């Protein structure tokens, strides 16, 4: 072997949230893995919000955890405040959100990476990706070192030709103070990938000692212990406070008067920005009628006074930022520590990828994270772990790992990305999932841990904890089905007091629990003393499951049936070399789109923009016929029912 | 009746909701001299801390506020001929909280060699916390593109009828001050040489300060070349370093000993088989090291504590990872073709990386591009270096007086520019620290009559 060359199974480029998960997954699956990053002091940084989770995103983090990822566990180590969101709403939209000490988060991630066998951490700039016969061969670093591997995961975040913009100023940087990757983009274009520009932004940070806490609303964490990871035992921890204030017409006046200086207006920023995390300038353009917008003031950690102003994202000139902040109640004397800024960067339109996050142009090349046009640490981690797993499987010549839309938010995320593409940085919402009542944050481990276990990412011990919970839940559910609540005057009075109707006749406890007014504790009161004794020992996490399963039983059953019905067509594979052009009955547009995108399954085809249900029927008939010819198996076309 | 004070209150959005009393405080504060320290490295932080302690309004301007006081070029401070007293005197001169930040992140070698082995991350985090706790010291994110004087006539509000100095950041911000301290490290015309060639900048991944350098040259400052060799980082114990022989306890004193702090539990997991003895040695060394009392210095190295004012006292179960880690020591030595080769220094608690010293007897670990033989000495077929060694070449300001003040023929009156740390020619961390303190004292002397 020539000096300066090393052999790996998987090389990961990037040390952010996607890169860390990808590297850990591949290494834990036994692959010899290298993680290359521009600076080994900058691992798992949180350059924007010092928080993990939230509605939609919290589900992703739980799913990453259930597959054996690190984000959830690491948040449990580093959080300074944690709370359950939407507790008054249905279980599908409940989610965890945590504020973290970002330095601590980085440190712990580095501890974990450093102690993972099979994983080498290498500081360097990936300069060129070398490909021959449409297959990834090696990556060469700017310092001349060459890393050969079976698979490469690119998780470069905002570093491809990154440019920071504040007002009319702009300079090359991946994050403020860090030089971007200048060589890699050209190399990616040379191997046949297409790059486009996106833009994102971050609010200013202020000195927490210069804010008037009295004039803002305190935002506390939940007092009961909570944890992201299924396998973290939650312990009570003293939490830090966040504060809520609102912009006022005075704030808006400042913005309006200086809007001509906004990079959005002046054209300094050309890339498309996130619709769902808009800057204050954009909010004013888009919602001129709103008199106020919320501003959350969040701590950046326990060792610093710096605070993050969620809701005041802006890339206006610094003096305007100062005025905007100070026109906001409670922040009149706030001192800026870091100005807000926008970052413009190259992203890879994700329709160039398959559902395994592998490039269609280059075998063995996987892409994850913000590079794929997403925003958020959770979306990044979710893609990272999938890319890492698939890179490892690719390196071992094993079948890829794909999560369906009916299995996980991760499945929804990736299917959306690779099928529909993105026209702005993609952010996860519960509304993106068809089966969100099944894809809850509370059952992520039950849904996915066995898959993680099969991949070798979840230990036997961890798996047994999940199985134990499932077993106990089933046990107690059966018990609930068997226990009868007798109709009596006392019971009826009790039920009426809760605002529900009396029992007509004796009912099973499960049925009574279905009433939204009746909590599990209420139910215990209604039981006979011996039943109560048997039920009362149910652990809290089991009680949560019982309540959800009883209350939403009908919906869950319906969604499960729907999934079962759709799965056959959804997962019907389409040969990757299928020539769409000779197929009769397909519209020209459908042929064009399908040819370009090359969906892997019929389900994916049905979501391609420009492909109609009629096109799908044609495809279905064709696939069925060719399937029958090939396999010579008798099957019934009517068994396939169209989805969507 | 509206007083003029009320008018001032309204005229400045900054002060809209402030009372008259606040205004008086503000006006009084404005009389105090203001100094901008450009750069938040080892020297800049020491300088800023001393300045603020002396009552000077100090703004630390740095582009990466998550890399404050982060020793980039290696995780240890070594004393020269001065030995331990050099270390002690340097630490003594620092404000107590900053001194504590350094000492809490430090371990000392078992053989008593005068050096502090530093957890780089820990000293960075703790020093930022310490500095934030000093009244009158502010951090500001920004990358300086220009520095220039503003004449007294050009200033609308000037309390002292003196020239001031302005620095302009690449963000388009202009900050004014009575004096500027440049503690920019090796960012003037900096470039790094690795085996493969050149990259620009004085630190990996950071741009060099071209605009600032040009402004200084225009003013008439003189620069000279300097060079620094930076060792490589090996992947560390956990990953296993081939060709590296473990230290034999009987080999002892001639060899510099090294402290490696690791997560105890994880260390045990990853130290299987023959590495067990390393751990045993580590433990025995640990006890001895902890007995070394750095002349009863504040804080000391005895424990990691969280006595800082920000950390909640009852923050259970101490999630700050420093509290969950135990200090373990491992000692490594290796030989190569009969030559004793210096071994490695741990790069911090949160990593397994080992910094390979480029100092000491029989140094064979060449880090410059010029030496093919030395480069990659530790790199093996199995494992590349985590970070390559490199040589930094940069310019330092040579036309300085003894206090670190820039000597300019054309401008001898205020305002003044000082240069501290590596940018002023300091060759190591201890001299950088001392240089920062000395400059701060010199600056304070100039403004003595305006200080409380």
Short mmCIF file of C-alpha atoms in Angstrom, two decimals, chain A residues 3-4 6 8 32 39-42 77 79-80 102-104 106-108 110-111 114-115 120-123 142-145 166 169 171 176-179 209 215 235-238 302-306 318 322-323 326 332-333 335-339, chain B residues 14 17-18 63 65-67 70 72 120-121 124-125 128-129 132 138-141 168 170-173 195-196 204-207 262-263 266 310-312 314-316 319-321 324 350-353 376 379-388:
data_model
loop_
_atom_site.label_atom_id
_atom_site.label_comp_id
_atom_site.label_asym_id
_atom_site.label_seq_id
_atom_site.Cartn_x
_atom_site.Cartn_y
_atom_site.Cartn_z
CA UNK A 3 1.91 5.79 2.00
CA UNK A 4 -0.95 8.13 2.70
CA UNK A 6 -6.07 3.94 4.09
CA UNK A 8 -12.16 1.73 5.22
CA UNK A 32 -14.34 0.05 9.81
CA UNK A 39 -12.04 20.63 12.77
CA UNK A 40 -12.14 18.02 15.49
CA UNK A 41 -12.96 20.68 18.06
CA UNK A 42 -16.23 21.35 16.27
CA UNK A 77 -27.16 13.98 29.15
CA UNK A 79 -30.46 19.10 28.59
CA UNK A 80 -31.11 22.05 30.88
CA UNK A 102 -24.74 23.15 23.70
CA UNK A 103 -21.13 22.86 24.87
CA UNK A 104 -22.04 19.89 26.99
CA UNK A 106 -20.77 18.64 21.92
CA UNK A 107 -18.53 17.26 24.63
CA UNK A 108 -20.65 14.22 25.26
CA UNK A 110 -17.21 13.63 21.25
CA UNK A 111 -16.80 11.34 24.25
CA UNK A 114 -13.96 8.80 20.75
CA UNK A 115 -14.88 5.65 22.60
CA UNK A 120 -11.40 6.82 13.43
CA UNK A 121 -11.83 10.56 13.73
CA UNK A 122 -9.82 12.46 11.15
CA UNK A 123 -9.42 16.20 10.87
CA UNK A 142 -6.88 18.58 1.00
CA UNK A 143 -3.77 17.44 2.90
CA UNK A 144 -3.21 14.73 0.33
CA UNK A 145 -4.36 11.73 2.29
CA UNK A 166 -25.44 40.22 7.28
CA UNK A 169 -21.96 42.29 3.87
CA UNK A 171 -18.14 36.52 3.40
CA UNK A 176 -19.44 32.22 11.41
CA UNK A 177 -15.70 32.05 11.98
CA UNK A 178 -15.16 28.84 10.03
CA UNK A 179 -13.99 28.59 6.46
CA UNK A 209 -27.77 39.80 32.29
CA UNK A 215 -41.32 41.88 31.94
CA UNK A 235 -34.15 11.50 36.96
CA UNK A 236 -35.31 14.83 38.35
CA UNK A 237 -32.92 17.60 37.46
CA UNK A 238 -32.96 21.26 38.26
CA UNK A 302 -25.18 26.73 32.14
CA UNK A 303 -21.68 28.13 31.73
CA UNK A 304 -22.62 31.18 29.70
CA UNK A 305 -24.91 34.17 29.97
CA UNK A 306 -25.60 34.10 26.26
CA UNK A 318 -26.16 44.77 12.99
CA UNK A 322 -29.83 46.04 17.89
CA UNK A 323 -32.83 48.32 17.38
CA UNK A 326 -34.36 46.73 22.00
CA UNK A 332 -34.82 47.29 26.00
CA UNK A 333 -31.31 47.18 27.37
CA UNK A 335 -26.71 43.77 24.62
CA UNK A 336 -25.96 41.84 21.48
CA UNK A 337 -23.21 39.27 21.83
CA UNK A 338 -23.54 37.58 18.45
CA UNK A 339 -25.43 39.22 15.63
CA UNK B 14 -31.00 52.11 23.73
CA UNK B 17 -36.92 52.61 29.30
CA UNK B 18 -34.09 53.55 31.59
CA UNK B 63 -15.25 35.48 15.26
CA UNK B 65 -17.22 32.66 20.44
CA UNK B 66 -17.33 28.93 21.05
CA UNK B 67 -13.56 28.82 20.78
CA UNK B 70 -8.89 27.39 23.30
CA UNK B 72 -5.06 25.51 19.40
CA UNK B 120 -8.42 22.24 26.05
CA UNK B 121 -12.19 22.07 25.98
CA UNK B 124 -12.10 27.04 26.97
CA UNK B 125 -15.50 26.62 28.57
CA UNK B 128 -15.32 31.96 28.98
CA UNK B 129 -17.44 31.52 32.06
CA UNK B 132 -18.28 36.57 31.52
CA UNK B 138 -18.19 41.92 27.15
CA UNK B 139 -17.89 39.43 24.34
CA UNK B 140 -18.79 40.40 20.84
CA UNK B 141 -18.77 38.21 17.79
CA UNK B 168 -14.60 47.63 11.54
CA UNK B 170 -16.65 42.11 8.26
CA UNK B 171 -20.24 42.22 9.56
CA UNK B 172 -20.16 45.91 8.71
CA UNK B 173 -20.08 47.02 12.33
CA UNK B 195 2.94 17.28 3.95
CA UNK B 196 0.63 17.99 1.05
CA UNK B 204 -7.07 25.19 10.97
CA UNK B 205 -10.33 26.19 9.36
CA UNK B 206 -10.02 29.87 10.11
CA UNK B 207 -9.19 32.72 7.78
CA UNK B 262 -10.69 9.37 30.19
CA UNK B 263 -14.16 8.39 31.02
CA UNK B 266 -15.52 3.59 28.88
CA UNK B 310 -23.58 30.27 37.03
CA UNK B 311 -23.69 26.60 37.66
CA UNK B 312 -26.70 25.72 39.80
CA UNK B 314 -27.88 21.45 43.21
CA UNK B 315 -27.75 20.50 39.59
CA UNK B 316 -28.14 16.79 40.04
CA UNK B 319 -24.51 16.47 34.23
CA UNK B 320 -21.46 18.53 33.45
CA UNK B 321 -19.30 15.76 32.16
CA UNK B 324 -18.66 12.38 35.93
CA UNK B 350 -13.90 14.47 25.95
CA UNK B 351 -11.60 12.89 23.43
CA UNK B 352 -9.22 10.02 23.04
CA UNK B 353 -6.85 12.07 20.91
CA UNK B 376 3.62 10.08 9.16
CA UNK B 379 0.67 7.01 10.89
CA UNK B 380 0.37 3.38 10.09
CA UNK B 381 -1.35 1.28 7.54
CA UNK B 382 -4.20 0.84 9.97
CA UNK B 383 -4.74 4.28 11.38
CA UNK B 384 -4.15 7.76 10.04
CA UNK B 385 -3.43 10.61 12.42
CA UNK B 386 -6.53 12.27 13.80
CA UNK B 387 -4.93 15.61 13.08
CA UNK B 388 -1.84 16.01 11.00
#
